[in-house]
Short mmCIF file of C-alpha atoms in Angstrom, two decimals:
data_model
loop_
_atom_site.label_atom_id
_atom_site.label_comp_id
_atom_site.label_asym_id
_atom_site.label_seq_id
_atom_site.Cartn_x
_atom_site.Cartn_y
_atom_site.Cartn_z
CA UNK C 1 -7.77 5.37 -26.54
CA UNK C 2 -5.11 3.16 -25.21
CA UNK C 3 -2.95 3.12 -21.72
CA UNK C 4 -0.74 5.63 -23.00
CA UNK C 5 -3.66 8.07 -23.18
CA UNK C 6 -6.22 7.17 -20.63
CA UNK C 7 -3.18 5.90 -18.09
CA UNK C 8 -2.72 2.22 -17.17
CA UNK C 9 -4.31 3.05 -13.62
CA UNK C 10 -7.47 4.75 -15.05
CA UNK C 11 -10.49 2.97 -13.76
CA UNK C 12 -9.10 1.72 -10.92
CA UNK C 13 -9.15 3.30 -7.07
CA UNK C 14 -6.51 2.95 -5.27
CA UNK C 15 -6.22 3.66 -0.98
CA UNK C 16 -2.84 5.38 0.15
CA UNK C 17 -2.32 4.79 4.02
CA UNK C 18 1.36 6.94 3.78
CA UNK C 19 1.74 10.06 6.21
CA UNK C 20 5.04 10.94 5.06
CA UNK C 21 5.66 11.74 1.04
CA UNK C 22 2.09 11.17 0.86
CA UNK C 23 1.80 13.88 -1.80
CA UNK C 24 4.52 12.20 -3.90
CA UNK C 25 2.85 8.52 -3.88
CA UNK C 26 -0.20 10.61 -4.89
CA UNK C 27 1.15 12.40 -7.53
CA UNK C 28 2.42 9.13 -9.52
CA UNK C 29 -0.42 7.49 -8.88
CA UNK C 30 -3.23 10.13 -10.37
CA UNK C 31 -0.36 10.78 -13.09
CA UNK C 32 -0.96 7.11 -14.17
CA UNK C 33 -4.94 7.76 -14.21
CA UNK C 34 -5.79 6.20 -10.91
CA UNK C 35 -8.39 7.65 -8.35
CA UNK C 36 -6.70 8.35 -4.94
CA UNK C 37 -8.36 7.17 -1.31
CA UNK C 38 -5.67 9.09 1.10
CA UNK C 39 -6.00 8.02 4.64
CA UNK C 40 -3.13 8.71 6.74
CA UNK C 41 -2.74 5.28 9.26
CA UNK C 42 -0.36 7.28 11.31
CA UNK C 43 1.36 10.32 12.25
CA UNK C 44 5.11 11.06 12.98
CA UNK C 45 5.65 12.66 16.31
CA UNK C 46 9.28 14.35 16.15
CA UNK C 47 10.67 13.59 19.71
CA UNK C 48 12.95 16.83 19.88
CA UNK C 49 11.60 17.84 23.01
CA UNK C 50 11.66 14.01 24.42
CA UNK C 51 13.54 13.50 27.58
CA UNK C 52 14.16 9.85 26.02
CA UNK C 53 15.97 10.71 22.84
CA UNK C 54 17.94 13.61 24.82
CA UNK C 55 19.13 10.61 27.60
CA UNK C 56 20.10 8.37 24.81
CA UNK C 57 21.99 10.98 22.82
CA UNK C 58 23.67 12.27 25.89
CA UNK C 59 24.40 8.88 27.16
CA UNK C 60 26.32 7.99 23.98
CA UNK C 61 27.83 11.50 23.94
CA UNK C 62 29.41 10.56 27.60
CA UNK C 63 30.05 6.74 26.78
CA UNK C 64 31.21 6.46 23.16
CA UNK C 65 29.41 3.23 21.17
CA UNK C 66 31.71 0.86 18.86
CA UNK C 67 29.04 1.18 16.30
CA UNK C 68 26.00 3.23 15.42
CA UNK C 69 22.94 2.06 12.95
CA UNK C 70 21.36 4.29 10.84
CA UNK C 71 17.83 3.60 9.94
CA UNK C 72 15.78 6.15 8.00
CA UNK C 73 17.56 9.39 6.52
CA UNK C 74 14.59 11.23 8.27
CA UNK C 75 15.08 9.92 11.82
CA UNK C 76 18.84 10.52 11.36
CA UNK C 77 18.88 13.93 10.30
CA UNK C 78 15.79 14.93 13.14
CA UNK C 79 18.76 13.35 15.44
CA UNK C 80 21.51 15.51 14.64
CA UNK C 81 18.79 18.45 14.45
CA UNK C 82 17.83 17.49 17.86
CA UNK C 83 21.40 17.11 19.26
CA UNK C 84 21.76 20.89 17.91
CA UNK C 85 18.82 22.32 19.77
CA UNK C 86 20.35 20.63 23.29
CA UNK C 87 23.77 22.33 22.57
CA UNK C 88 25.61 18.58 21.84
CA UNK C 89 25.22 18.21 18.20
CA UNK C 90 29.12 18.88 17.63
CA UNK C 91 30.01 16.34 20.33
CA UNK C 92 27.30 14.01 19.40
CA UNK C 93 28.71 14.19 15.25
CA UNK C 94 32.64 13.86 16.95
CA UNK C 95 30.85 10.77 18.44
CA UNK C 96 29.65 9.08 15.17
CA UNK C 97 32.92 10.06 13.30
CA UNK C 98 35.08 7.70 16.13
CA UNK C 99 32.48 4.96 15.63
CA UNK C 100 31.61 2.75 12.90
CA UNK C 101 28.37 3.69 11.18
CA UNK C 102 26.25 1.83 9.59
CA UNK C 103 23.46 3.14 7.09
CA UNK C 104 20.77 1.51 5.90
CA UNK C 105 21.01 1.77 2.53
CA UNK C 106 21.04 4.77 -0.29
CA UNK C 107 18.82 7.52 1.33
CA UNK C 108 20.48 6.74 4.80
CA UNK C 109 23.88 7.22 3.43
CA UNK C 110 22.93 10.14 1.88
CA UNK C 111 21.54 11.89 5.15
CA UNK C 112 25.12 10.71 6.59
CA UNK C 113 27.04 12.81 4.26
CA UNK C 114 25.17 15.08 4.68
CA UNK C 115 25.97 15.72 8.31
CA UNK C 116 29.18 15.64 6.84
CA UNK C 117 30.07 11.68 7.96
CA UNK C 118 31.20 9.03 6.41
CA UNK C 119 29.21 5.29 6.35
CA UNK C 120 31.73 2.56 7.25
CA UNK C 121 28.89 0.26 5.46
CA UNK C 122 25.71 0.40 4.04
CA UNK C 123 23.80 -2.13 1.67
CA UNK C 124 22.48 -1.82 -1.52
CA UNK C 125 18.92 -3.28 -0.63
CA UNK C 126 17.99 -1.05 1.92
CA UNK C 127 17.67 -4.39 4.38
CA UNK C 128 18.09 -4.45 8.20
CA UNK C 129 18.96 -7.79 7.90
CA UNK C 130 21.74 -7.35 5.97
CA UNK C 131 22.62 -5.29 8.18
CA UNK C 132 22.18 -7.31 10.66
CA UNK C 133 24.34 -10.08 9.32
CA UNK C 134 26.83 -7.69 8.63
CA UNK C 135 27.37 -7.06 12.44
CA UNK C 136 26.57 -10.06 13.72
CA UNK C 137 29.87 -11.63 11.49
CA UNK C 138 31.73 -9.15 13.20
CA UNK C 139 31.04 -11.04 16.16
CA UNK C 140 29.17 -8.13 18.72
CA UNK C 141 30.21 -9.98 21.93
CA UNK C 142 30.95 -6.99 23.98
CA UNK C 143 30.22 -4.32 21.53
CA UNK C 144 28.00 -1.50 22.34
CA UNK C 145 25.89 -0.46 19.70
CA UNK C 146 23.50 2.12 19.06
CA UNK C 147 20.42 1.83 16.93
CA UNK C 148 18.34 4.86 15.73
CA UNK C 149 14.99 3.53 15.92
CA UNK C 150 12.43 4.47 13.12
CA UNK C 151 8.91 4.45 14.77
CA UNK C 152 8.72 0.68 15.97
CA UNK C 153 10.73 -0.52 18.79
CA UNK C 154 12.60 -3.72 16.50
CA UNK C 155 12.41 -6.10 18.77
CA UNK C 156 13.88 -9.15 16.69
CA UNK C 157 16.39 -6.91 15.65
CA UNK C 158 17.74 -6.09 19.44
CA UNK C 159 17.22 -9.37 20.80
CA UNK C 160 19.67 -11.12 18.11
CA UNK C 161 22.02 -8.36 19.00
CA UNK C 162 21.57 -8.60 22.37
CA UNK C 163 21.80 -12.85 22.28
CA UNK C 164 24.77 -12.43 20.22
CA UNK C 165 26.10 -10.74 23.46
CA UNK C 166 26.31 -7.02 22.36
CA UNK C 167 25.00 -4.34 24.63
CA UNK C 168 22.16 -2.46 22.29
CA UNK C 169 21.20 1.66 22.97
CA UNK C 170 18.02 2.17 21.39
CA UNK C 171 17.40 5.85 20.25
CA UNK C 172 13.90 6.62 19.46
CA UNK C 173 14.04 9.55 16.90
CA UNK C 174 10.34 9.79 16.22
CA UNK C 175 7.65 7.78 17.07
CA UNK C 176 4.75 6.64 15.24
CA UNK C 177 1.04 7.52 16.64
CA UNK C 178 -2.68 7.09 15.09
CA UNK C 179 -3.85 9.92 13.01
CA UNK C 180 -5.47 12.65 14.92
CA UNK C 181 -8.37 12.73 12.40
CA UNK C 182 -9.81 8.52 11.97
CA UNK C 183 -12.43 9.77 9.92
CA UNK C 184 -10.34 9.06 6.37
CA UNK C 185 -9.08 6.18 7.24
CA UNK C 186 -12.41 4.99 8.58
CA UNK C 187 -13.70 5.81 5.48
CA UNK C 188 -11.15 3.55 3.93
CA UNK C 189 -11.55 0.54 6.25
CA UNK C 190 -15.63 1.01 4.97
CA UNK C 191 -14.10 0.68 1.29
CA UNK C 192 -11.86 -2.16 1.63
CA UNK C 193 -14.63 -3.94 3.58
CA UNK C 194 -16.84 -3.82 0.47
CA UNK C 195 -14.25 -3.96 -1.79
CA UNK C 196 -14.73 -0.22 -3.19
CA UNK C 197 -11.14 0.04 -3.67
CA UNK C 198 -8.73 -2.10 -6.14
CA UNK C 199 -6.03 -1.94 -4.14
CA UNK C 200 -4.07 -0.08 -0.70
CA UNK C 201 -0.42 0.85 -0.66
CA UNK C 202 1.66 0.57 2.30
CA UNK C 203 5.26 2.58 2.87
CA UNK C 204 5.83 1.48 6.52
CA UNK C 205 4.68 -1.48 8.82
CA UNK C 206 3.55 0.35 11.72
CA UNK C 207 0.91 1.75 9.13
CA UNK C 208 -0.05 -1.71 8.06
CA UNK C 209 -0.18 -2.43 11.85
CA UNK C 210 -2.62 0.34 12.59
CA UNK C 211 -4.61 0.05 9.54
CA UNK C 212 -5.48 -3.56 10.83
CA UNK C 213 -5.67 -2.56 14.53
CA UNK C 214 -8.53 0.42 13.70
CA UNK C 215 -10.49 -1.88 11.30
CA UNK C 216 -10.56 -4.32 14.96
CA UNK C 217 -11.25 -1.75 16.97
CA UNK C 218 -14.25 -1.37 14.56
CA UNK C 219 -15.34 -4.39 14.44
CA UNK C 220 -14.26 -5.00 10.46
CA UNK C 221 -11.04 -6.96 10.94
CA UNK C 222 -12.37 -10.01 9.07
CA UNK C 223 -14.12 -8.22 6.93
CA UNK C 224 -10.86 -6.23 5.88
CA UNK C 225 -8.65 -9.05 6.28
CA UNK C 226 -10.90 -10.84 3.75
CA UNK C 227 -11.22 -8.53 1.11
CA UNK C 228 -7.18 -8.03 1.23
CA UNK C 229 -7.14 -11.61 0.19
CA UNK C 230 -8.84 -11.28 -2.22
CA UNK C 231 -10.41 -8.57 -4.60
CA UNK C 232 -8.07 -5.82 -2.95
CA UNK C 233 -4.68 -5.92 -3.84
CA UNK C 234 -2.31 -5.18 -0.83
CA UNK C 235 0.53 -3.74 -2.37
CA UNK C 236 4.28 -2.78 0.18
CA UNK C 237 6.79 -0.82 -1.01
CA UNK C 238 9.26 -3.71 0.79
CA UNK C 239 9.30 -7.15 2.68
CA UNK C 240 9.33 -5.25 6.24
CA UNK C 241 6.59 -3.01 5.39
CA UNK C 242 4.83 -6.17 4.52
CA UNK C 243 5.69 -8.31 8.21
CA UNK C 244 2.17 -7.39 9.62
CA UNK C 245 0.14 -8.42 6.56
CA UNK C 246 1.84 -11.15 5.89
CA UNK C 247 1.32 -12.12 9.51
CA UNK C 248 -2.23 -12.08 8.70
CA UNK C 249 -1.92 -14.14 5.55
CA UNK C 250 -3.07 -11.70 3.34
CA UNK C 251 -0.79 -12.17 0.23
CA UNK C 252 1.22 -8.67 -1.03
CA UNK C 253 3.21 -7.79 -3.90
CA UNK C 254 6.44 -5.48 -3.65
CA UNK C 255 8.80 -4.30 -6.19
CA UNK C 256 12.25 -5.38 -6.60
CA UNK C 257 13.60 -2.03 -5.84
CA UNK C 258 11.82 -0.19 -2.17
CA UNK C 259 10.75 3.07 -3.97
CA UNK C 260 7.87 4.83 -4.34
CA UNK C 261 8.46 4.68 -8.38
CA UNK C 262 8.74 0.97 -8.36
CA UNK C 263 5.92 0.54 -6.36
CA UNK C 264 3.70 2.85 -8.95
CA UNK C 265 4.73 0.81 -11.39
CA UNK C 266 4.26 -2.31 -9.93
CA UNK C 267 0.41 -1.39 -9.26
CA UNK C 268 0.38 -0.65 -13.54
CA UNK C 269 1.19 -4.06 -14.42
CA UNK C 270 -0.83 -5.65 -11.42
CA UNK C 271 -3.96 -4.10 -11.25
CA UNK C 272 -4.50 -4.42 -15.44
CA UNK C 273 -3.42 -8.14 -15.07
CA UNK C 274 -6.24 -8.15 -12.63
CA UNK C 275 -8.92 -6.60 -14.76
CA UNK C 276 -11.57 -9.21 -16.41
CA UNK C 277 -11.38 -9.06 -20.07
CA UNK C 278 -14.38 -10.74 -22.55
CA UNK C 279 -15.33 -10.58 -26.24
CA UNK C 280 -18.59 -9.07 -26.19
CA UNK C 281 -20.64 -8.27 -29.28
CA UNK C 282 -17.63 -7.80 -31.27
CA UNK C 283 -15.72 -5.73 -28.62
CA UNK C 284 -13.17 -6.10 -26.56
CA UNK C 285 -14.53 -5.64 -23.13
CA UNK C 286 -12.01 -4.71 -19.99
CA UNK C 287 -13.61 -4.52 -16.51
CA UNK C 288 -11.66 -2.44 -14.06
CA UNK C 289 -12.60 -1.13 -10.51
CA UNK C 290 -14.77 2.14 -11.65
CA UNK C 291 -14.89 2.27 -15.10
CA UNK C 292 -14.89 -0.43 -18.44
CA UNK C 293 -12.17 -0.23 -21.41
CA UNK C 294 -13.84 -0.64 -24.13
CA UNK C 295 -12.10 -1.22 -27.69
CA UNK C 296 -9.16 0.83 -25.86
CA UNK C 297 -11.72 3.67 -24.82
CA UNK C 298 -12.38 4.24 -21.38
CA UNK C 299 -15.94 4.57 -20.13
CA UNK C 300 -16.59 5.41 -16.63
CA UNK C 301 -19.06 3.96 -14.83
CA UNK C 302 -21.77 4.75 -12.19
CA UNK C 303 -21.80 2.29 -9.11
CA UNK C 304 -24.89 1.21 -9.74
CA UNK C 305 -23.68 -0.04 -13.27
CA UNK C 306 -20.41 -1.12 -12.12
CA UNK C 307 -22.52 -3.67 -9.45
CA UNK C 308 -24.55 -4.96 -12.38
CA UNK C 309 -21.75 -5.54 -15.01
CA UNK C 310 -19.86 -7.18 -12.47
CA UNK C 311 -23.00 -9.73 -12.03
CA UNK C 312 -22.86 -10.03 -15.66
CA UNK C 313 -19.37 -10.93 -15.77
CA UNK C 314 -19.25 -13.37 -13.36
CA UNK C 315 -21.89 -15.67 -15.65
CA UNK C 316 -20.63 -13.95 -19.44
CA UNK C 317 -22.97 -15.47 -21.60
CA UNK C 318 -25.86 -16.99 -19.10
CA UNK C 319 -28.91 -14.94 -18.68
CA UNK C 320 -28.86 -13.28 -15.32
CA UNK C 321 -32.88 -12.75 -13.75
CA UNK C 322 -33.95 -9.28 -12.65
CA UNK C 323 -34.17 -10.63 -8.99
CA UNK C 324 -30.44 -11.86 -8.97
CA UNK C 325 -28.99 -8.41 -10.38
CA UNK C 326 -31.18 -6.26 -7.85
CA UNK C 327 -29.83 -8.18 -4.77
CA UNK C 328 -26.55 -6.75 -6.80
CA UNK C 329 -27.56 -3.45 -6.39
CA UNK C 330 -26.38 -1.73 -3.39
CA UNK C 331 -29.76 -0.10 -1.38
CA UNK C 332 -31.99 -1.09 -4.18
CA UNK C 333 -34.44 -2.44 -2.18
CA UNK C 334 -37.28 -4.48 -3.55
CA UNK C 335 -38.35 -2.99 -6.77
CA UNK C 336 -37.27 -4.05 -10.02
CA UNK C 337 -37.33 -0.99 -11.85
CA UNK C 338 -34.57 -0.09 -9.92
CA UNK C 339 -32.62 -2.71 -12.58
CA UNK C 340 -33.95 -1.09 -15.41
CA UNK C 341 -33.10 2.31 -14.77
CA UNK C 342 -29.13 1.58 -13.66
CA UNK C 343 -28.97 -1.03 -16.86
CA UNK C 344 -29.99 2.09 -19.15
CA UNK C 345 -27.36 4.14 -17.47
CA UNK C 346 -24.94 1.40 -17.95
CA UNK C 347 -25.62 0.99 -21.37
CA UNK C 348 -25.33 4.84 -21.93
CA UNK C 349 -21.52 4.99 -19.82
CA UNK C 350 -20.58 1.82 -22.25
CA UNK C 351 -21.35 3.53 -25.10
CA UNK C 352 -22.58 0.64 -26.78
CA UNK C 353 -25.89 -0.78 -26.27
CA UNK C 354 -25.89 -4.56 -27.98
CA UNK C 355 -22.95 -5.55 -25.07
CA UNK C 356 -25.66 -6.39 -23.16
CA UNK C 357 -28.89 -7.65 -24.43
CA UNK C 358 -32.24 -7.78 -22.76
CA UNK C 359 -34.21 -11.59 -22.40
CA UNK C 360 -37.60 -11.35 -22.33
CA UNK C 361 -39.53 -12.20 -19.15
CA UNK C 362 -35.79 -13.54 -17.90
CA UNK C 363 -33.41 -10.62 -17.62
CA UNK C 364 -30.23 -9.57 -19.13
CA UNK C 365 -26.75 -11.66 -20.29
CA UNK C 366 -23.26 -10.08 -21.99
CA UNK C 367 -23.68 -10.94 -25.35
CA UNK C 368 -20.58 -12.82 -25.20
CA UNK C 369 -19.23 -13.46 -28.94
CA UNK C 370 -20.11 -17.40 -30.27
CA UNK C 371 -16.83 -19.32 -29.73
CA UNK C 372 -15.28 -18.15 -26.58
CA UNK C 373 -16.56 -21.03 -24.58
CA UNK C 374 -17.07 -19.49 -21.54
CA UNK C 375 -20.81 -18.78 -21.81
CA UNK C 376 -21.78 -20.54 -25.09
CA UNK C 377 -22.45 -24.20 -25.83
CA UNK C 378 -21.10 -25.93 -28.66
CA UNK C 379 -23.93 -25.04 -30.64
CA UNK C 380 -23.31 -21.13 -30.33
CA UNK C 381 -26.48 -20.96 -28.15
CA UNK C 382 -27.17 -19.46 -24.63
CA UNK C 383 -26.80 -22.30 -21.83
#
């Protein structure tokens, strides 16, 4: 059984912090064979009813803007939606078809058109700071321009606006606030911390921000901040999303094109390239998060076994004592036996016995095949 039946994802866990088109990001993932950790970091809150969105919109409705910014196709559509409900939404679209409008990229344009408008600009990348060269060339001394805000208040974004001598009208469409439920992404924070998931995906930076600001609140900041640099792959569906991480120095990875496709299949060439791979016994032996590939055929694996073939791993070849490999064992405690029952059950999930073999009196090695160099001397024995 290869990737193409088992799924290049199978075997490994992977965390999903996204509140919106969480389903979606879901769906591609478990289609690919991967084991889903959903744990909303925020929640939208729609500010139709906001007396701060109506002010802004009515203020530009009464004092006309030389250009407007488009953000998210979301926030600009909830706008117009908004503008309806308050009885403005024709004057407030009259407004935007006098100004120049700018649209962040593909989805943006397309909520534009929608509202039947035309974009005056919008990027290919989907980057604010394209767009934000784009206006500051125009010069903006003296310009007013509106920005529609999407859930994070921009500030680098205003102020070069705003130094550049423009006069900037924020409108905050939505805003983003923690999850009414923590105890998902609590549960999360626990598995990063002990690196029971492969890797988390991240669709906007304010859910970066509050992943990082629970796990302090928590007291597991270092502890999550540490395993995201290293065992647990951070993965951002673009270079903003990835600001607060990278703050952090955790290292991400993000694919070429800000999708939620691209970002699927950047996890299906990552997390593989991440796996541990050995000849053992004559077999090709793939370690993933939850399960081993062996010969192509995937074999799941019971935490317990998955602790103790990790041990392995990290010495393939050397002997590995009974006292080292239960201090692997999560909750084992102090008896031994506990070894011998979970290597049994490993050797049943692997489906082949003579990976491992059994020492006597020492403990337990991968029986790593003579010539690979890792575990072996030059004499084919057992260093």
């Amino acid at each position: 059984m290869d990737d193409a039946t088992h799924g290049p994802l199978a075997g490994f866990t992977v965390g999903v912090t996204a509140a919106r088109r969480a389903d979606e990001l879901i769906a591609l993932l478990r289609r690919r064979g991967a084991a889903v950790v959903h744990a909303p970091a925020l929640r939208i809150v729609p500010l139709a009813d906001d007396g701060e969105l109506m002010a802004a919109t009515k203020e530009l409705v009464d004092h006309p803007p030389d250009a407007v910014v488009a953000t998210t196709a979301i926030g600009f559509r909830g706008w117009i939606e908004a503008a309806d409900g308050w009885g403005i939404g024709e004057r407030l679209l009259d407004r935007l078809r006098a100004t120049e409008l700018l649209a962040r990229g593909p989805k943006v344009k397309g909520a534009v058109r929608a509202a039947g408008l035309v974009e005056a600009w919008s990027p290919q990348s989907e980057s604010l700071a394209e767009v934000l060269d784009r206006l500051l060339a125009g010069p903006v001394a003296g310009r007013r321009i509106a920005l529609q805000l999407h859930g994070e208040p921009l500030p680098g974004f205003i102020e070069a606006l705003r130094d550049g001598g423009a006069e900037v009208v924020p409108v905050p469409v939505y805003r983003w606030m923690p999850p009414e439920d923590l105890a998902p992404l609590d549960r999360l924070l626990d598995a990063v911390a002990v690196g029971a998931v492969d890797a988390v995906t991240f669709t906007s930076a304010p859910a970066a921000a509050s992943l990082l600001s629970r796990a302090e609140r928590r007291g597991l900041r270092e502890a999550v901040l540490e395993a995201l640099r290293g065992p647990v792959l951070a993965a951002c569906v673009g270079p903003v999303t990835a600001l607060p991480l990278q703050a952090q120095t955790v290292a991400t990875v993000q694919p070429e094109r800000f999708r939620l496709g691209p970002l699927v299949q950047l996890l299906c060439q990552e997390l593989p390239g991440r796996a541990r791979v050995l000849p053992v016994a004559g077999h090709r032996l793939e370690i993933r998060g939850h399960a081993a590939v062996v010969d192509d055929r995937l074999r799941p694996v019971p935490p317990a076994g998955m602790a103790l073939l990790e041990a392995l791993a990290r010495r393939p070849g050397w002997v590995v004592s009974r006292a080292d490999l239960l201090g692997a064992l999560p909750g084992a405690g102090r008896d031994e036996h506990a070894v011998e029952t979970a290597m049994a059950r490993l050797r049943a999930a692997l489906g082949q016995p003579n990976l491992i073999q059994t020492v006597v009196k020492r403990g337990y090695r991968l029986s790593l095949d003579p010539g690979d160099g890792e575990g072996w001397n030059g004499a084919g024995g057992v260093r």
